[in-house]
Amino acid sequence: MRLRTRLAIAFTLLAVVPLAVVVPPTLSRLRVTLSRELDARMEAAITSAQESLERSSATASRAVEELVDSPAMEDLAREARESPTRAIKAGTAEGLMKSRGLTVLALFDNNGTVLSSGHLPARRGDPDPALFAVTRQKSPKPVPVRVEVRTPSGLRPLPALVTARPVDYGDLRLWAVGGVLLDEGLAQHLARLTQAQVSLMSGDTELASAGEAEPPTLERTLPLGEAASVRFVFSRAAANEAEQGVMRAFLLLAGLGGAFAVLLGLLVARWMTRPVEALTEGARRVAEGALDAQVAVEASGEVGELVRTFNRMTGELKATTERLVASERIAAWQEVARRLAHEIKNPLTPIRMSLETLLAAQEARHPRFPEMFKESAGVVLEEVDRLRRIVDEFSRFARMPKPQLASVDMGELVQSVLSLYAAPPEGIQILPALQTGVVAKVDRDQLTQVLVNLVKNAEEAMKEKGGALRVRVKGTEADAIIEVEDSGPGIPPEHRARIFEPYFTTKEGGTGLGLAIAARILQEHGGKLDVGGEPGQGARFIVVLPRAEGLGPTRLRAE
Ligand code: ADP
């Protein structure tokens, strides 16, 4: 991974990790706080609902009290003493009920028979045991009971808070039982008060309901004796929304922070790594051969010093290398000249000696002169031939023709070279492993010369003891590779650097030009010749050529 990327990632982590650490606990704390707040709000709402219920029951209680103590009631009781049914008519209770702001009122005789009912006039003359039972409860406060009332959908028991008071006149005792119905109106009032959905329940039956609660919701129940209960449904939506709002804000913050950090990281990383990248690029160029590569980048401090040093170094490197190459070339040619001179000198001695012998023989009028002449002429011709061979080889080495490139399948080429060795020398086994389809652009004749040379060397190396000659062709993505490996004595380390030099030979009668020419041919092809193998276990020569695309049909026709 590039330095710049790594720096950018580090900056991003630096920005995002603290957020990631802080956000979850903050959110859970917020959640707890919000739900605690909601709990408190619900408790408060229920308390105020309870107070409101108590207030209305107190009001109802007072109203019944006042009614019982009113002169009108006293008059009614007096009249009723003479004739109850005449004094108390069907509509009496309703009038009294409405004038006192009550929603339930029944007047009973002491036996529990309804004399008049405000909330259910039809009950007159019948007993109402459920409501009359209140008279036996000594509670000063209204008690919750179920009261039957007429509704558009027929008779229905509705919960009510009622209280009972006796009305005594002499020996007559009447009962006034009155209070308030827990009806739609109350539900609406409680819903407004608590901001919740309020249902008045009788057991599991919902009698009245008001208000709305958006889901998700929470429920609380306020029991009102056995007769009824009030169910409050509170919405959690607002709390959830608040939580989500905070969450969104945090995420936005994290996103923005992250993006900002990445941007900043990239900028800083760019600023910091630009000189380093330029230096890396410069070093790469130097490695590729641009020895005088200069790095043009502004930098201060140690990096700036490094850049200046690099530039100075490469500046000197080119000049030094050029000097070195020039002197190496001179040295190489001097060596070549020295050896060539040596090679030429060798035949000159026998030529001179032959001629001297002839001259002496002629002077002395040697009787065998004609035979001697023939013999010496043979020697001279042989040595002259040798001289010509030396000069031919040298000129071949000195000015090699430019390669005529064509796409050649290496496997096929090696096969054709090996076919020259259909009958290898005694004791030598040829083992080819040739991959086909490995194609390179080569001069067929020159490459044949290289391979012939390598195979010849390998055979010569195994001449004494025999062995196996392994020839492989294989391809990597970029290269075509030919390996020629023998099981001969191998190349001692001290010779390794020298075997490619012209005229280096360890063989009687060797020219020492074979490998030098092979290396040069491969160099001209943009490839190289490497040597491997362990000394004592054989030598391995590796031909590496740039691989060309496969032999397409058009290419075949073009050639
Ligand atoms: P020549 O074969 O005329 O000596 P080359 O340039 O072909 O010239 O070889 C140079 C030298 O490299 C050889 O004299 C020999 O010492 C060494 N050499 C080349 N091939 C092999 C091989 N397969 N095994 C061992 N030595 C080798």
PDB file of N, CA and C and ligand atoms in Angstrom, residues 453 456-458 460-461 486 490-491 499 504-507 510-516 539 541, ligand 1:
ATOM      1  N   ASN A 453      25.746 -23.607 -30.137  1.00  0.00           N
ATOM      2  CA  ASN A 453      26.911 -23.386 -29.293  1.00  0.00           C
ATOM      3  C   ASN A 453      26.735 -23.934 -27.882  1.00  0.00           C
ATOM      4  N   LYS A 456      26.692 -27.673 -27.980  1.00  0.00           N
ATOM      5  CA  LYS A 456      28.058 -28.167 -28.255  1.00  0.00           C
ATOM      6  C   LYS A 456      28.904 -28.090 -26.970  1.00  0.00           C
ATOM      7  N   ASN A 457      28.829 -26.948 -26.293  1.00  0.00           N
ATOM      8  CA  ASN A 457      29.575 -26.798 -25.033  1.00  0.00           C
ATOM      9  C   ASN A 457      29.177 -27.877 -24.018  1.00  0.00           C
ATOM     10  N   ALA A 458      27.841 -28.109 -23.919  1.00  0.00           N
ATOM     11  CA  ALA A 458      27.354 -29.089 -22.942  1.00  0.00           C
ATOM     12  C   ALA A 458      27.907 -30.472 -23.284  1.00  0.00           C
ATOM     13  N   GLU A 460      30.576 -31.147 -24.965  1.00  0.00           N
ATOM     14  CA  GLU A 460      32.016 -31.178 -24.714  1.00  0.00           C
ATOM     15  C   GLU A 460      32.299 -31.349 -23.224  1.00  0.00           C
ATOM     16  N   ALA A 461      31.424 -30.723 -22.409  1.00  0.00           N
ATOM     17  CA  ALA A 461      31.624 -30.811 -20.957  1.00  0.00           C
ATOM     18  C   ALA A 461      31.396 -32.240 -20.469  1.00  0.00           C
ATOM     19  N   ASP A 486      23.489 -29.340 -18.413  1.00  0.00           N
ATOM     20  CA  ASP A 486      24.206 -30.611 -18.554  1.00  0.00           C
ATOM     21  C   ASP A 486      24.601 -31.142 -17.181  1.00  0.00           C
ATOM     22  N   GLY A 490      30.431 -28.653 -14.528  1.00  0.00           N
ATOM     23  CA  GLY A 490      29.971 -27.327 -14.124  1.00  0.00           C
ATOM     24  C   GLY A 490      31.069 -26.288 -14.285  1.00  0.00           C
ATOM     25  N   ILE A 491      30.771 -25.073 -13.868  1.00  0.00           N
ATOM     26  CA  ILE A 491      31.727 -23.988 -14.075  1.00  0.00           C
ATOM     27  C   ILE A 491      32.224 -23.516 -12.723  1.00  0.00           C
ATOM     28  N   ILE A 499      33.545 -16.382 -18.470  1.00  0.00           N
ATOM     29  CA  ILE A 499      33.261 -17.250 -19.625  1.00  0.00           C
ATOM     30  C   ILE A 499      32.633 -16.498 -20.784  1.00  0.00           C
ATOM     31  N   PHE A 504      38.085 -16.258 -23.879  1.00  0.00           N
ATOM     32  CA  PHE A 504      38.291 -17.024 -22.649  1.00  0.00           C
ATOM     33  C   PHE A 504      37.931 -18.470 -22.948  1.00  0.00           C
ATOM     34  N   THR A 505      38.890 -19.339 -22.801  1.00  0.00           N
ATOM     35  CA  THR A 505      38.612 -20.756 -23.043  1.00  0.00           C
ATOM     36  C   THR A 505      39.459 -21.615 -22.123  1.00  0.00           C
ATOM     37  N   THR A 506      38.925 -22.769 -21.788  1.00  0.00           N
ATOM     38  CA  THR A 506      39.710 -23.715 -20.990  1.00  0.00           C
ATOM     39  C   THR A 506      39.980 -24.958 -21.827  1.00  0.00           C
ATOM     40  N   LYS A 507      39.629 -24.833 -23.144  1.00  0.00           N
ATOM     41  CA  LYS A 507      39.729 -26.040 -23.975  1.00  0.00           C
ATOM     42  C   LYS A 507      40.924 -25.956 -24.902  1.00  0.00           C
ATOM     43  N   GLY A 510      40.173 -24.445 -28.229  1.00  0.00           N
ATOM     44  CA  GLY A 510      38.943 -23.658 -28.170  1.00  0.00           C
ATOM     45  C   GLY A 510      39.209 -22.224 -28.598  1.00  0.00           C
ATOM     46  N   THR A 511      38.176 -21.567 -29.134  1.00  0.00           N
ATOM     47  CA  THR A 511      38.376 -20.172 -29.538  1.00  0.00           C
ATOM     48  C   THR A 511      38.003 -19.218 -28.410  1.00  0.00           C
ATOM     49  N   GLY A 512      37.108 -19.651 -27.518  1.00  0.00           N
ATOM     50  CA  GLY A 512      36.649 -18.762 -26.449  1.00  0.00           C
ATOM     51  C   GLY A 512      35.747 -17.656 -26.978  1.00  0.00           C
ATOM     52  N   LEU A 513      35.236 -17.866 -28.179  1.00  0.00           N
ATOM     53  CA  LEU A 513      34.350 -16.831 -28.740  1.00  0.00           C
ATOM     54  C   LEU A 513      32.879 -17.250 -28.693  1.00  0.00           C
ATOM     55  N   GLY A 514      32.609 -18.558 -28.522  1.00  0.00           N
ATOM     56  CA  GLY A 514      31.227 -19.075 -28.584  1.00  0.00           C
ATOM     57  C   GLY A 514      30.276 -18.347 -27.641  1.00  0.00           C
ATOM     58  N   LEU A 515      30.586 -18.326 -26.374  1.00  0.00           N
ATOM     59  CA  LEU A 515      29.672 -17.703 -25.406  1.00  0.00           C
ATOM     60  C   LEU A 515      29.659 -16.187 -25.566  1.00  0.00           C
ATOM     61  N   ALA A 516      30.800 -15.612 -25.916  1.00  0.00           N
ATOM     62  CA  ALA A 516      30.850 -14.160 -26.111  1.00  0.00           C
ATOM     63  C   ALA A 516      29.903 -13.769 -27.243  1.00  0.00           C
ATOM     64  N   ALA A 539      26.405 -27.578 -15.533  1.00  0.00           N
ATOM     65  CA  ALA A 539      26.199 -26.159 -15.817  1.00  0.00           C
ATOM     66  C   ALA A 539      24.813 -25.981 -16.400  1.00  0.00           C
ATOM     67  N   PHE A 541      22.728 -23.103 -18.681  1.00  0.00           N
ATOM     68  CA  PHE A 541      22.690 -21.814 -19.379  1.00  0.00           C
ATOM     69  C   PHE A 541      21.237 -21.464 -19.641  1.00  0.00           C
TER      70      PHE A 541
HETATM   71  P1  ADP B   1      35.017 -22.459 -26.233  1.00  0.00           P
HETATM   72  O1  ADP B   1      33.914 -23.452 -26.242  1.00  0.00           O
HETATM   73  O2  ADP B   1      35.672 -22.281 -27.537  1.00  0.00           O
HETATM   74  O3  ADP B   1      35.981 -22.649 -25.113  1.00  0.00           O
HETATM   75  P2  ADP B   1      33.055 -20.722 -25.249  1.00  0.00           P
HETATM   76  O4  ADP B   1      32.959 -19.242 -25.206  1.00  0.00           O
HETATM   77  O5  ADP B   1      31.925 -21.433 -25.876  1.00  0.00           O
HETATM   78  O6  ADP B   1      34.387 -21.069 -25.975  1.00  0.00           O
HETATM   79  O7  ADP B   1      33.269 -21.259 -23.782  1.00  0.00           O
HETATM   80  C1  ADP B   1      34.121 -20.587 -22.917  1.00  0.00           C
HETATM   81  C2  ADP B   1      34.442 -21.431 -21.749  1.00  0.00           C
HETATM   82  O8  ADP B   1      33.309 -21.571 -20.882  1.00  0.00           O
HETATM   83  C3  ADP B   1      34.796 -22.855 -22.059  1.00  0.00           C
HETATM   84  O9  ADP B   1      36.150 -22.976 -22.426  1.00  0.00           O
HETATM   85  C4  ADP B   1      34.509 -23.598 -20.770  1.00  0.00           C
HETATM   86  O10 ADP B   1      35.545 -23.393 -19.827  1.00  0.00           O
HETATM   87  C5  ADP B   1      33.346 -22.824 -20.243  1.00  0.00           C
HETATM   88  N1  ADP B   1      32.124 -23.559 -20.547  1.00  0.00           N
HETATM   89  C6  ADP B   1      31.235 -23.272 -21.516  1.00  0.00           C
HETATM   90  N2  ADP B   1      30.200 -24.141 -21.492  1.00  0.00           N
HETATM   91  C7  ADP B   1      30.437 -25.002 -20.470  1.00  0.00           C
HETATM   92  C8  ADP B   1      29.727 -26.124 -19.934  1.00  0.00           C
HETATM   93  N3  ADP B   1      28.570 -26.553 -20.439  1.00  0.00           N
HETATM   94  N4  ADP B   1      30.280 -26.763 -18.863  1.00  0.00           N
HETATM   95  C9  ADP B   1      31.426 -26.330 -18.346  1.00  0.00           C
HETATM   96  N5  ADP B   1      32.131 -25.290 -18.795  1.00  0.00           N
HETATM   97  C10 ADP B   1      31.648 -24.612 -19.866  1.00  0.00           C
END
